[in-house]
mmCIF file of C-alpha atoms in Angstrom:
data_model
loop_
_atom_site.group_PDB
_atom_site.id
_atom_site.type_symbol
_atom_site.label_atom_id
_atom_site.label_comp_id
_atom_site.label_asym_id
_atom_site.label_seq_id
_atom_site.Cartn_x
_atom_site.Cartn_y
_atom_site.Cartn_z
ATOM 1 C CA MET A 18 -11.212 14.348 32.129
ATOM 2 C CA LEU A 19 -9.691 11.426 30.226
ATOM 3 C CA PRO A 20 -7.302 9.066 32.032
ATOM 4 C CA SER A 21 -3.894 10.749 31.842
ATOM 5 C CA ALA A 22 -2.212 7.832 30.032
ATOM 6 C CA LEU A 23 -4.826 8.024 27.297
ATOM 7 C CA ASN A 24 -4.493 11.797 27.148
ATOM 8 C CA ASP A 25 -0.711 11.509 26.767
ATOM 9 C CA LEU A 26 -1.118 9.069 23.912
ATOM 10 C CA ILE A 27 -3.691 11.284 22.159
ATOM 11 C CA GLU A 28 -1.306 14.221 22.458
ATOM 12 C CA CYS A 29 1.602 12.221 21.004
ATOM 13 C CA LEU A 30 -0.489 10.870 18.137
ATOM 14 C CA GLY A 31 -1.764 14.386 17.421
ATOM 15 C CA ARG A 32 1.813 15.334 16.449
ATOM 16 C CA LEU A 33 1.639 13.151 13.338
ATOM 17 C CA PRO A 34 1.099 15.099 10.092
ATOM 18 C CA GLY A 35 -2.568 15.679 9.286
ATOM 19 C CA VAL A 36 -3.804 14.072 12.516
ATOM 20 C CA GLY A 37 -6.245 16.291 14.430
ATOM 21 C CA PRO A 38 -7.540 15.707 17.962
ATOM 22 C CA ARG A 39 -10.490 13.561 16.803
ATOM 23 C CA THR A 40 -8.348 11.273 14.678
ATOM 24 C CA ALA A 41 -5.780 11.002 17.481
ATOM 25 C CA GLU A 42 -8.604 10.013 19.856
ATOM 26 C CA ARG A 43 -9.790 7.387 17.408
ATOM 27 C CA TYR A 44 -6.300 5.909 17.014
ATOM 28 C CA ALA A 45 -5.726 5.908 20.789
ATOM 29 C CA TYR A 46 -9.054 4.250 21.533
ATOM 30 C CA PHE A 47 -8.424 1.658 18.834
ATOM 31 C CA LEU A 48 -5.068 0.812 20.431
ATOM 32 C CA LEU A 49 -6.639 0.654 23.886
ATOM 33 C CA LYS A 50 -9.524 -1.584 22.792
ATOM 34 C CA ASN A 51 -7.347 -3.989 20.854
ATOM 35 C CA ASP A 52 -4.807 -6.509 22.048
ATOM 36 C CA ARG A 53 -1.887 -4.860 23.822
ATOM 37 C CA VAL A 54 0.463 -6.664 21.424
ATOM 38 C CA ILE A 55 -0.421 -4.095 18.752
ATOM 39 C CA SER A 56 0.623 -1.225 21.039
ATOM 40 C CA LYS A 57 3.774 -3.031 22.174
ATOM 41 C CA ASN A 58 4.852 -3.765 18.601
ATOM 42 C CA LEU A 59 4.322 -0.149 17.627
ATOM 43 C CA ALA A 60 6.264 1.024 20.708
ATOM 44 C CA ASN A 61 9.145 -1.337 19.861
ATOM 45 C CA ALA A 62 9.242 -0.225 16.238
ATOM 46 C CA LEU A 63 9.377 3.402 17.412
ATOM 47 C CA ASP A 64 12.126 2.669 19.916
ATOM 48 C CA LYS A 65 14.329 1.078 17.275
ATOM 49 C CA LEU A 66 13.610 3.540 14.460
ATOM 50 C CA HIS A 67 16.260 6.227 14.892
ATOM 51 C CA ASP A 68 19.125 3.869 15.762
ATOM 52 C CA SER A 69 18.412 1.378 12.965
ATOM 53 C CA VAL A 70 17.959 3.716 10.041
ATOM 54 C CA LYS A 71 20.729 5.896 8.679
ATOM 55 C CA THR A 72 21.421 7.837 5.521
ATOM 56 C CA CYS A 73 23.617 6.546 2.702
ATOM 57 C CA PRO A 74 26.627 8.950 2.504
ATOM 58 C CA LYS A 75 26.652 8.688 -1.298
ATOM 59 C CA THR A 76 23.005 8.770 -2.397
ATOM 60 C CA PHE A 77 21.339 10.043 0.826
ATOM 61 C CA ALA A 78 18.798 7.233 0.594
ATOM 62 C CA LEU A 79 17.614 5.638 3.857
ATOM 63 C CA ILE A 80 19.570 2.488 4.672
ATOM 64 C CA SER A 81 19.736 -0.048 7.483
ATOM 65 C CA GLU A 82 22.352 0.456 10.146
ATOM 66 C CA GLU A 83 24.364 -2.578 8.987
ATOM 67 C CA ASN A 84 24.857 -1.253 5.430
ATOM 68 C CA GLU A 85 27.705 1.007 4.377
ATOM 69 C CA LEU A 86 26.022 2.277 1.229
ATOM 70 C CA SER A 87 22.536 2.001 -0.250
ATOM 71 C CA PRO A 88 22.055 -1.413 -1.916
ATOM 72 C CA LEU A 89 20.478 0.524 -4.770
ATOM 73 C CA TYR A 90 23.901 2.079 -5.388
ATOM 74 C CA ASP A 91 26.208 -0.656 -4.225
ATOM 75 C CA SER A 92 24.714 -3.573 -6.133
ATOM 76 C CA PRO A 93 26.516 -4.546 -9.371
ATOM 77 C CA ASP A 94 23.048 -4.702 -11.026
ATOM 78 C CA ARG A 95 22.693 -0.943 -10.835
ATOM 79 C CA ASP A 96 23.975 1.173 -13.695
ATOM 80 C CA LYS A 97 26.079 3.884 -12.060
ATOM 81 C CA SER A 98 26.222 5.990 -15.213
ATOM 82 C CA THR A 99 22.621 7.176 -14.651
ATOM 83 C CA ILE A 100 21.411 9.074 -11.591
ATOM 84 C CA LEU A 101 17.753 9.778 -10.874
ATOM 85 C CA VAL A 102 17.428 12.799 -8.595
ATOM 86 C CA VAL A 103 14.493 12.929 -6.119
ATOM 87 C CA GLU A 104 13.478 15.277 -3.324
ATOM 88 C CA GLU A 105 12.783 12.811 -0.521
ATOM 89 C CA PRO A 106 13.999 9.281 0.312
ATOM 90 C CA LEU A 107 10.540 7.713 -0.047
ATOM 91 C CA ASP A 108 10.311 8.961 -3.646
ATOM 92 C CA ILE A 109 12.901 6.282 -4.460
ATOM 93 C CA TYR A 110 10.465 3.519 -3.578
ATOM 94 C CA ALA A 111 7.768 4.997 -5.814
ATOM 95 C CA ILE A 112 10.227 4.758 -8.729
ATOM 96 C CA GLU A 113 11.499 1.308 -7.688
ATOM 97 C CA HIS A 114 7.914 -0.028 -7.669
ATOM 98 C CA THR A 115 7.688 0.722 -11.389
ATOM 99 C CA LYS A 116 10.532 -1.811 -11.988
ATOM 100 C CA SER A 117 11.480 0.367 -14.990
ATOM 101 C CA TYR A 118 14.680 1.894 -13.688
ATOM 102 C CA HIS A 119 18.063 0.280 -13.126
ATOM 103 C CA GLY A 120 20.328 3.254 -12.504
ATOM 104 C CA THR A 121 21.190 4.828 -9.147
ATOM 105 C CA TYR A 122 19.472 7.530 -7.096
ATOM 106 C CA HIS A 123 20.361 10.783 -5.427
ATOM 107 C CA VAL A 124 18.177 12.319 -2.699
ATOM 108 C CA LEU A 125 18.301 16.108 -2.519
ATOM 109 C CA GLY A 126 16.630 16.222 0.892
ATOM 110 C CA GLY A 127 13.837 18.586 -0.167
ATOM 111 C CA ALA A 128 13.296 21.312 -2.740
ATOM 112 C CA ILE A 129 14.242 24.962 -2.749
ATOM 113 C CA SER A 130 11.535 26.830 -0.854
ATOM 114 C CA PRO A 131 12.223 30.397 0.300
ATOM 115 C CA MET A 132 8.892 30.329 2.204
ATOM 116 C CA ASP A 133 10.107 27.443 4.386
ATOM 117 C CA GLY A 134 13.655 28.815 4.519
ATOM 118 C CA ILE A 135 15.105 25.981 2.415
ATOM 119 C CA THR A 136 17.931 27.254 0.230
ATOM 120 C CA ALA A 137 20.059 25.429 -2.336
ATOM 121 C CA ASP A 138 22.911 25.134 0.224
ATOM 122 C CA GLN A 139 20.787 22.881 2.424
ATOM 123 C CA LEU A 140 20.180 20.390 -0.388
ATOM 124 C CA HIS A 141 22.677 17.699 -1.415
ATOM 125 C CA ILE A 142 23.465 19.431 -4.722
ATOM 126 C CA LYS A 143 27.230 19.660 -4.310
ATOM 127 C CA GLU A 144 27.388 15.920 -3.626
ATOM 128 C CA LEU A 145 25.402 15.285 -6.808
ATOM 129 C CA ILE A 146 27.799 17.398 -8.889
ATOM 130 C CA ASP A 147 30.758 15.502 -7.391
ATOM 131 C CA ARG A 148 29.144 12.161 -8.212
ATOM 132 C CA VAL A 149 28.984 13.006 -11.932
ATOM 133 C CA GLU A 150 32.783 12.885 -12.163
ATOM 134 C CA GLU A 151 33.356 10.110 -9.620
ATOM 135 C CA ASP A 152 30.977 7.696 -11.306
ATOM 136 C CA SER A 153 31.457 8.873 -14.940
ATOM 137 C CA VAL A 154 27.768 9.690 -15.113
ATOM 138 C CA LYS A 155 26.223 10.054 -18.575
ATOM 139 C CA GLU A 156 22.638 10.969 -17.716
ATOM 140 C CA ILE A 157 20.906 12.757 -14.859
ATOM 141 C CA ILE A 158 17.129 12.281 -14.664
ATOM 142 C CA ILE A 159 15.560 15.052 -12.598
ATOM 143 C CA ALA A 160 12.464 13.700 -10.809
ATOM 144 C CA THR A 161 11.575 16.515 -8.438
ATOM 145 C CA ASN A 162 7.870 17.000 -7.723
ATOM 146 C CA PRO A 163 5.775 18.952 -10.249
ATOM 147 C CA SER A 164 5.291 21.773 -7.711
ATOM 148 C CA VAL A 165 6.620 25.335 -7.825
ATOM 149 C CA GLU A 166 9.453 24.322 -5.460
ATOM 150 C CA GLY A 167 10.241 21.157 -7.398
ATOM 151 C CA GLU A 168 10.298 23.020 -10.720
ATOM 152 C CA SER A 169 12.592 25.786 -9.430
ATOM 153 C CA THR A 170 14.928 23.156 -8.027
ATOM 154 C CA ALA A 171 14.954 21.351 -11.380
ATOM 155 C CA VAL A 172 15.801 24.586 -13.223
ATOM 156 C CA LEU A 173 18.663 25.347 -10.837
ATOM 157 C CA LEU A 174 20.030 21.797 -11.045
ATOM 158 C CA GLU A 175 19.975 21.893 -14.829
ATOM 159 C CA LYS A 176 21.861 25.193 -14.825
ATOM 160 C CA LEU A 177 24.544 24.083 -12.351
ATOM 161 C CA LEU A 178 25.051 20.708 -14.010
ATOM 162 C CA HIS A 179 25.150 22.108 -17.527
ATOM 163 C CA GLU A 180 27.697 24.791 -16.542
ATOM 164 C CA LYS A 181 30.105 22.227 -15.148
ATOM 165 C CA TYR A 182 29.473 19.334 -17.553
ATOM 166 C CA PRO A 183 28.239 20.634 -20.932
ATOM 167 C CA GLU A 184 28.311 17.074 -22.347
ATOM 168 C CA LEU A 185 26.080 15.563 -19.639
ATOM 169 C CA GLN A 186 22.591 14.520 -20.719
ATOM 170 C CA ILE A 187 19.994 16.030 -18.373
ATOM 171 C CA THR A 188 16.383 14.846 -18.618
ATOM 172 C CA ARG A 189 13.264 15.075 -16.528
ATOM 173 C CA LEU A 190 10.157 12.930 -16.120
ATOM 174 C CA ALA A 191 7.556 13.382 -18.850
ATOM 175 C CA ARG A 192 4.483 15.495 -18.189
ATOM 176 C CA GLY A 193 1.257 14.092 -19.600
ATOM 177 C CA LEU A 194 -2.091 12.517 -18.818
ATOM 178 C CA PRO A 195 -2.034 10.131 -15.856
ATOM 179 C CA LEU A 196 -3.896 6.830 -16.178
ATOM 180 C CA GLY A 197 -7.625 7.038 -15.454
ATOM 181 C CA ILE A 198 -8.084 10.797 -15.763
ATOM 182 C CA SER A 199 -10.475 11.776 -18.532
ATOM 183 C CA LEU A 200 -9.588 14.705 -20.763
ATOM 184 C CA GLU A 201 -12.283 16.973 -19.382
ATOM 185 C CA TYR A 202 -10.857 16.738 -15.859
ATOM 186 C CA ALA A 203 -7.199 17.235 -16.780
ATOM 187 C CA ASP A 204 -5.785 20.669 -15.979
ATOM 188 C CA GLN A 205 -4.677 22.981 -18.801
ATOM 189 C CA ILE A 206 -0.953 22.781 -18.126
ATOM 190 C CA THR A 207 -0.955 18.991 -18.064
ATOM 191 C CA LEU A 208 -3.032 18.843 -21.214
ATOM 192 C CA ALA A 209 -0.788 21.343 -23.002
ATOM 193 C CA SER A 210 2.265 19.256 -22.012
ATOM 194 C CA ALA A 211 0.578 16.077 -23.176
ATOM 195 C CA LEU A 212 -0.125 17.718 -26.529
ATOM 196 C CA ASN A 213 3.343 19.227 -26.969
ATOM 197 C CA ASN A 214 5.054 15.983 -26.010
ATOM 198 C CA ARG A 215 2.772 13.722 -28.013
ATOM 199 C CA THR A 216 4.317 10.388 -28.991
ATOM 200 C CA LYS A 217 4.047 8.358 -32.196
ATOM 201 C CA ILE A 218 1.834 5.287 -32.054
ATOM 202 C CA MET B 19 13.726 -2.370 -0.187
ATOM 203 C CA LEU B 20 13.170 0.003 2.737
ATOM 204 C CA PRO B 21 15.352 -0.351 5.847
ATOM 205 C CA SER B 22 13.689 -3.073 7.917
ATOM 206 C CA ALA B 23 13.159 -0.854 10.994
ATOM 207 C CA LEU B 24 11.251 1.628 8.858
ATOM 208 C CA ASN B 25 9.277 -1.167 7.232
ATOM 209 C CA ASP B 26 8.299 -2.558 10.647
ATOM 210 C CA LEU B 27 7.087 0.843 11.756
ATOM 211 C CA ILE B 28 5.077 1.362 8.568
ATOM 212 C CA GLU B 29 3.456 -2.030 9.083
ATOM 213 C CA CYS B 30 2.539 -1.245 12.713
ATOM 214 C CA LEU B 31 1.143 2.195 11.825
ATOM 215 C CA GLY B 32 -0.870 0.618 9.002
ATOM 216 C CA ARG B 33 -2.857 -1.247 11.655
ATOM 217 C CA LEU B 34 -4.474 1.983 12.852
ATOM 218 C CA PRO B 35 -8.053 2.493 11.653
ATOM 219 C CA GLY B 36 -8.282 4.220 8.278
ATOM 220 C CA VAL B 37 -4.494 4.308 7.777
ATOM 221 C CA GLY B 38 -3.403 2.867 4.423
ATOM 222 C CA PRO B 39 0.170 2.122 3.351
ATOM 223 C CA ARG B 40 0.802 5.629 1.962
ATOM 224 C CA THR B 41 -0.398 7.356 5.140
ATOM 225 C CA ALA B 42 1.616 4.914 7.276
ATOM 226 C CA GLU B 43 4.695 5.769 5.171
ATOM 227 C CA ARG B 44 4.065 9.465 5.661
ATOM 228 C CA TYR B 45 3.726 9.071 9.454
ATOM 229 C CA ALA B 46 6.843 6.880 9.657
ATOM 230 C CA TYR B 47 8.940 9.263 7.577
ATOM 231 C CA PHE B 48 7.722 12.213 9.650
ATOM 232 C CA LEU B 49 8.814 10.417 12.831
ATOM 233 C CA LEU B 50 12.185 9.536 11.301
ATOM 234 C CA LYS B 51 12.863 13.063 10.041
ATOM 235 C CA ASN B 52 11.898 14.755 13.295
ATOM 236 C CA ASP B 53 13.599 14.736 16.656
ATOM 237 C CA ARG B 54 13.749 11.277 18.196
ATOM 238 C CA VAL B 55 12.054 12.696 21.315
ATOM 239 C CA ILE B 56 8.729 12.617 19.438
ATOM 240 C CA SER B 57 9.133 8.886 18.701
ATOM 241 C CA LYS B 58 10.321 8.134 22.239
ATOM 242 C CA ASN B 59 7.375 9.966 23.807
ATOM 243 C CA LEU B 60 4.940 8.105 21.591
ATOM 244 C CA ALA B 61 6.629 4.780 22.422
ATOM 245 C CA ASN B 62 6.437 5.547 26.159
ATOM 246 C CA ALA B 63 2.779 6.546 25.956
ATOM 247 C CA LEU B 64 2.041 3.273 24.133
ATOM 248 C CA ASP B 65 3.985 1.226 26.673
ATOM 249 C CA LYS B 66 2.014 2.670 29.580
ATOM 250 C CA LEU B 67 -1.400 2.673 27.941
ATOM 251 C CA HIS B 68 -2.846 -0.719 28.803
ATOM 252 C CA ASP B 69 -1.589 -0.815 32.392
ATOM 253 C CA SER B 70 -2.631 2.729 33.263
ATOM 254 C CA VAL B 71 -6.154 2.765 31.905
ATOM 255 C CA LYS B 72 -8.932 0.593 33.284
ATOM 256 C CA THR B 73 -12.694 0.504 33.123
ATOM 257 C CA CYS B 74 -14.943 1.861 35.877
ATOM 258 C CA PRO B 75 -16.880 -1.170 37.252
ATOM 259 C CA LYS B 76 -20.015 0.962 37.670
ATOM 260 C CA THR B 77 -20.226 3.169 34.583
ATOM 261 C CA PHE B 78 -17.724 1.373 32.280
ATOM 262 C CA ALA B 79 -16.063 4.703 31.530
ATOM 263 C CA LEU B 80 -12.284 4.717 31.085
ATOM 264 C CA ILE B 81 -10.491 5.643 34.308
ATOM 265 C CA SER B 82 -6.922 5.982 35.524
ATOM 266 C CA GLU B 83 -5.422 3.024 37.323
ATOM 267 C CA GLU B 84 -5.407 4.868 40.677
ATOM 268 C CA ASN B 85 -9.168 5.509 40.688
ATOM 269 C CA GLU B 86 -11.754 3.092 42.062
ATOM 270 C CA LEU B 87 -14.681 4.584 40.191
ATOM 271 C CA SER B 88 -15.080 7.167 37.451
ATOM 272 C CA PRO B 89 -14.757 10.709 38.856
ATOM 273 C CA LEU B 90 -17.787 11.533 36.702
ATOM 274 C CA TYR B 91 -19.772 9.133 38.910
ATOM 275 C CA ASP B 92 -17.971 9.429 42.211
ATOM 276 C CA SER B 93 -17.895 13.213 42.522
ATOM 277 C CA PRO B 94 -20.573 14.764 44.794
ATOM 278 C CA ASP B 95 -21.182 17.323 42.009
ATOM 279 C CA ARG B 96 -22.730 14.669 39.781
ATOM 280 C CA ASP B 97 -26.460 14.027 40.020
ATOM 281 C CA LYS B 98 -26.788 10.250 40.358
ATOM 282 C CA SER B 99 -30.521 10.275 39.619
ATOM 283 C CA THR B 100 -29.840 10.820 35.891
ATOM 284 C CA ILE B 101 -27.885 8.447 33.682
ATOM 285 C CA LEU B 102 -26.837 9.260 30.133
ATOM 286 C CA VAL B 103 -26.261 6.068 28.154
ATOM 287 C CA VAL B 104 -23.604 6.063 25.417
ATOM 288 C CA GLU B 105 -22.129 3.405 23.151
ATOM 289 C CA GLU B 106 -18.409 4.048 23.600
ATOM 290 C CA PRO B 107 -16.269 5.591 26.371
ATOM 291 C CA LEU B 108 -15.116 8.515 24.222
ATOM 292 C CA ASP B 109 -18.733 9.588 23.646
ATOM 293 C CA ILE B 110 -18.706 10.717 27.279
ATOM 294 C CA TYR B 111 -16.125 13.389 26.506
ATOM 295 C CA ALA B 112 -18.167 14.731 23.600
ATOM 296 C CA ILE B 113 -21.058 15.274 26.038
ATOM 297 C CA GLU B 114 -18.790 16.644 28.783
ATOM 298 C CA HIS B 115 -17.376 19.243 26.400
ATOM 299 C CA THR B 116 -20.875 20.739 26.075
ATOM 300 C CA LYS B 117 -20.775 21.563 29.829
ATOM 301 C CA SER B 118 -24.571 21.092 29.749
ATOM 302 C CA TYR B 119 -24.855 17.821 31.652
ATOM 303 C CA HIS B 120 -24.313 17.130 35.346
ATOM 304 C CA GLY B 121 -25.675 13.595 35.742
ATOM 305 C CA THR B 122 -23.733 10.339 35.465
ATOM 306 C CA TYR B 123 -22.890 8.135 32.491
ATOM 307 C CA HIS B 124 -23.200 4.517 31.485
ATOM 308 C CA VAL B 125 -21.151 3.027 28.652
ATOM 309 C CA LEU B 126 -22.823 0.136 26.819
ATOM 310 C CA GLY B 127 -19.605 -0.922 25.088
ATOM 311 C CA GLY B 128 -21.072 -0.795 21.578
ATOM 312 C CA ALA B 129 -24.456 -1.161 19.907
ATOM 313 C CA ILE B 130 -26.390 -4.239 18.863
ATOM 314 C CA SER B 131 -25.093 -5.303 15.451
ATOM 315 C CA PRO B 132 -25.939 -8.784 14.170
ATOM 316 C CA MET B 133 -23.598 -8.168 11.209
ATOM 317 C CA ASP B 134 -20.607 -7.764 13.551
ATOM 318 C CA GLY B 135 -21.874 -10.484 15.908
ATOM 319 C CA ILE B 136 -22.624 -8.022 18.725
ATOM 320 C CA THR B 137 -25.695 -9.122 20.669
ATOM 321 C CA ALA B 138 -27.468 -7.493 23.604
ATOM 322 C CA ASP B 139 -25.726 -9.916 26.035
ATOM 323 C CA GLN B 140 -22.331 -8.434 25.172
ATOM 324 C CA LEU B 141 -23.422 -4.900 26.114
ATOM 325 C CA HIS B 142 -23.549 -3.603 29.697
ATOM 326 C CA ILE B 143 -27.362 -3.527 29.739
ATOM 327 C CA LYS B 144 -27.917 -5.662 32.839
ATOM 328 C CA GLU B 145 -25.586 -3.399 34.811
ATOM 329 C CA LEU B 146 -27.578 -0.365 33.650
ATOM 330 C CA ILE B 147 -30.852 -1.920 34.778
ATOM 331 C CA ASP B 148 -29.299 -2.702 38.181
ATOM 332 C CA ARG B 149 -28.077 0.883 38.558
ATOM 333 C CA VAL B 150 -31.619 2.268 38.227
ATOM 334 C CA GLU B 151 -32.546 0.710 41.565
ATOM 335 C CA GLU B 152 -29.186 1.134 43.300
ATOM 336 C CA ASP B 153 -28.965 4.863 42.587
ATOM 337 C CA SER B 154 -32.731 5.657 42.660
ATOM 338 C CA VAL B 155 -32.492 6.868 39.084
ATOM 339 C CA LYS B 156 -35.308 9.102 37.813
ATOM 340 C CA GLU B 157 -34.262 9.666 34.212
ATOM 341 C CA ILE B 158 -32.319 7.709 31.613
ATOM 342 C CA ILE B 159 -31.122 9.701 28.595
ATOM 343 C CA ILE B 160 -30.349 7.378 25.694
ATOM 344 C CA ALA B 161 -27.540 8.868 23.616
ATOM 345 C CA THR B 162 -26.679 6.032 21.248
ATOM 346 C CA ASN B 163 -25.527 7.036 17.773
ATOM 347 C CA PRO B 164 -28.172 7.910 15.138
ATOM 348 C CA SER B 165 -27.240 4.784 13.124
ATOM 349 C CA VAL B 166 -29.317 1.666 12.487
ATOM 350 C CA GLU B 167 -27.405 -0.155 15.251
ATOM 351 C CA GLY B 168 -27.730 2.751 17.676
ATOM 352 C CA GLU B 169 -31.455 3.109 17.011
ATOM 353 C CA SER B 170 -32.144 -0.624 17.512
ATOM 354 C CA THR B 171 -30.179 -0.543 20.747
ATOM 355 C CA ALA B 172 -32.182 2.487 21.908
ATOM 356 C CA VAL B 173 -35.477 0.703 21.144
ATOM 357 C CA LEU B 174 -34.399 -2.411 23.067
ATOM 358 C CA LEU B 175 -33.164 -0.372 26.043
ATOM 359 C CA GLU B 176 -36.429 1.543 26.208
ATOM 360 C CA LYS B 177 -38.391 -1.724 26.166
ATOM 361 C CA LEU B 178 -36.314 -3.434 28.862
ATOM 362 C CA LEU B 179 -36.222 -0.397 31.131
ATOM 363 C CA HIS B 180 -39.912 0.375 30.735
ATOM 364 C CA GLU B 181 -40.885 -3.254 31.512
ATOM 365 C CA LYS B 182 -38.971 -3.237 34.780
ATOM 366 C CA TYR B 183 -39.522 0.391 35.868
ATOM 367 C CA PRO B 184 -42.766 1.773 34.376
ATOM 368 C CA GLU B 185 -42.308 5.033 36.318
ATOM 369 C CA LEU B 186 -38.803 5.747 34.986
ATOM 370 C CA GLN B 187 -38.481 8.666 32.591
ATOM 371 C CA ILE B 188 -36.693 7.573 29.424
ATOM 372 C CA THR B 189 -35.566 10.235 26.940
ATOM 373 C CA ARG B 190 -33.253 10.441 23.999
ATOM 374 C CA LEU B 191 -31.219 13.228 22.377
ATOM 375 C CA ALA B 192 -33.227 15.522 20.109
ATOM 376 C CA ARG B 193 -33.036 15.073 16.365
ATOM 377 C CA GLY B 194 -32.925 18.289 14.375
ATOM 378 C CA LEU B 195 -30.793 20.556 12.254
ATOM 379 C CA PRO B 196 -27.146 20.749 13.272
ATOM 380 C CA LEU B 197 -25.468 24.146 13.346
ATOM 381 C CA GLY B 198 -24.199 25.353 9.987
ATOM 382 C CA ILE B 199 -26.139 23.025 7.711
ATOM 383 C CA SER B 200 -28.477 24.846 5.363
ATOM 384 C CA LEU B 201 -31.974 23.452 4.821
ATOM 385 C CA GLU B 202 -31.337 22.335 1.263
ATOM 386 C CA TYR B 203 -28.478 20.045 2.344
ATOM 387 C CA ALA B 204 -30.281 18.461 5.329
ATOM 388 C CA ASP B 205 -31.525 14.895 4.752
ATOM 389 C CA GLN B 206 -35.262 14.181 4.768
ATOM 390 C CA ILE B 207 -35.368 12.273 8.052
ATOM 391 C CA THR B 208 -33.486 14.986 9.929
ATOM 392 C CA LEU B 209 -35.660 17.681 8.427
ATOM 393 C CA ALA B 210 -38.870 15.771 9.258
ATOM 394 C CA SER B 211 -37.648 15.343 12.871
ATOM 395 C CA ALA B 212 -36.770 19.027 13.076
ATOM 396 C CA LEU B 213 -40.266 19.898 11.878
ATOM 397 C CA ASN B 214 -42.072 17.461 14.159
ATOM 398 C CA ASN B 215 -40.044 18.510 17.194
ATOM 399 C CA ARG B 216 -40.181 22.238 16.489
ATOM 400 C CA THR B 217 -39.749 24.436 19.563
ATOM 401 C CA LYS B 218 -41.438 27.686 20.553
ATOM 402 C CA ILE B 219 -39.347 30.842 20.180
#
């Protein structure tokens, strides 16, 4: 019933995560109603995407085509003796926004998840273990997500790293109350962690 | 910090209605992680969009470039003596999905909204009034949205149409309980309408 070009666009937009047919329709109609420059810019950005973004062979962060290594590893400002380990490349930018970290990163490329068929072999764990020696790393901060998959991955990483480098300091992000959540709404596990890891004031 | 191609894409996706920076990031990363065919198809659909979709000069529905008039007007199966008036082109497809309507449509192109600077002159009201005579229309079904803007537009349409064609039947969609909403959650106005417009069983 809809013009085929509009239908095609709705179908393509419906592939995006969490976008159902109604949302896809709304996006498509917005693009159609507005200046064609918006659609053209989006089309150009999509065309360039895969050729202009590559993965850093050392940290597995996303980097521009013209870079050899991630600037967050390569720069002399970054302390190579600390590695913060994340699941996905975009997690790096969440940490960078805090402006509280000056070490390097390592992207695992996911978390162990037998349900989704993701095993430890598919993650960049071996490369992380190699980096410890190459860069004389003193501390590994494990910043996987606080999910079942993230926690299992953290446990495995700790085991593998500790076996090979008993001297290496291995830490993980603190669990506690996030800003703006009142006590009565915090879940039990978070609250228990916040209590156990209480800090002196 | 992000590769510039990814940043550009996130910025373009952030233009879509209701898409904030985090959602745009999620869409962009999804497109990057998945097969480039998905991005290419979306880019192609966007490139074609504006040249392949035009507006029917009679009903203001969206039509494919190769059509002269909307098939929902042109087809001999459609009863031209009834016009259902909607605000936006996509509203037509919501009605068509019901398979309960066989007349023609007329898209106003919005609703009167002084706040957004949309006046009656910017809507396709004159063209609707002209169609009544051209197509010997017997009934106009006003299907504007049940919002303040939609209701004001409906009132104005009724007035203008009734002034010019006192014999014309003007109706609007029934107000009542939608499927799946229990009485206690229905708002007062809806419930009052449902009571006033009760039907015999």
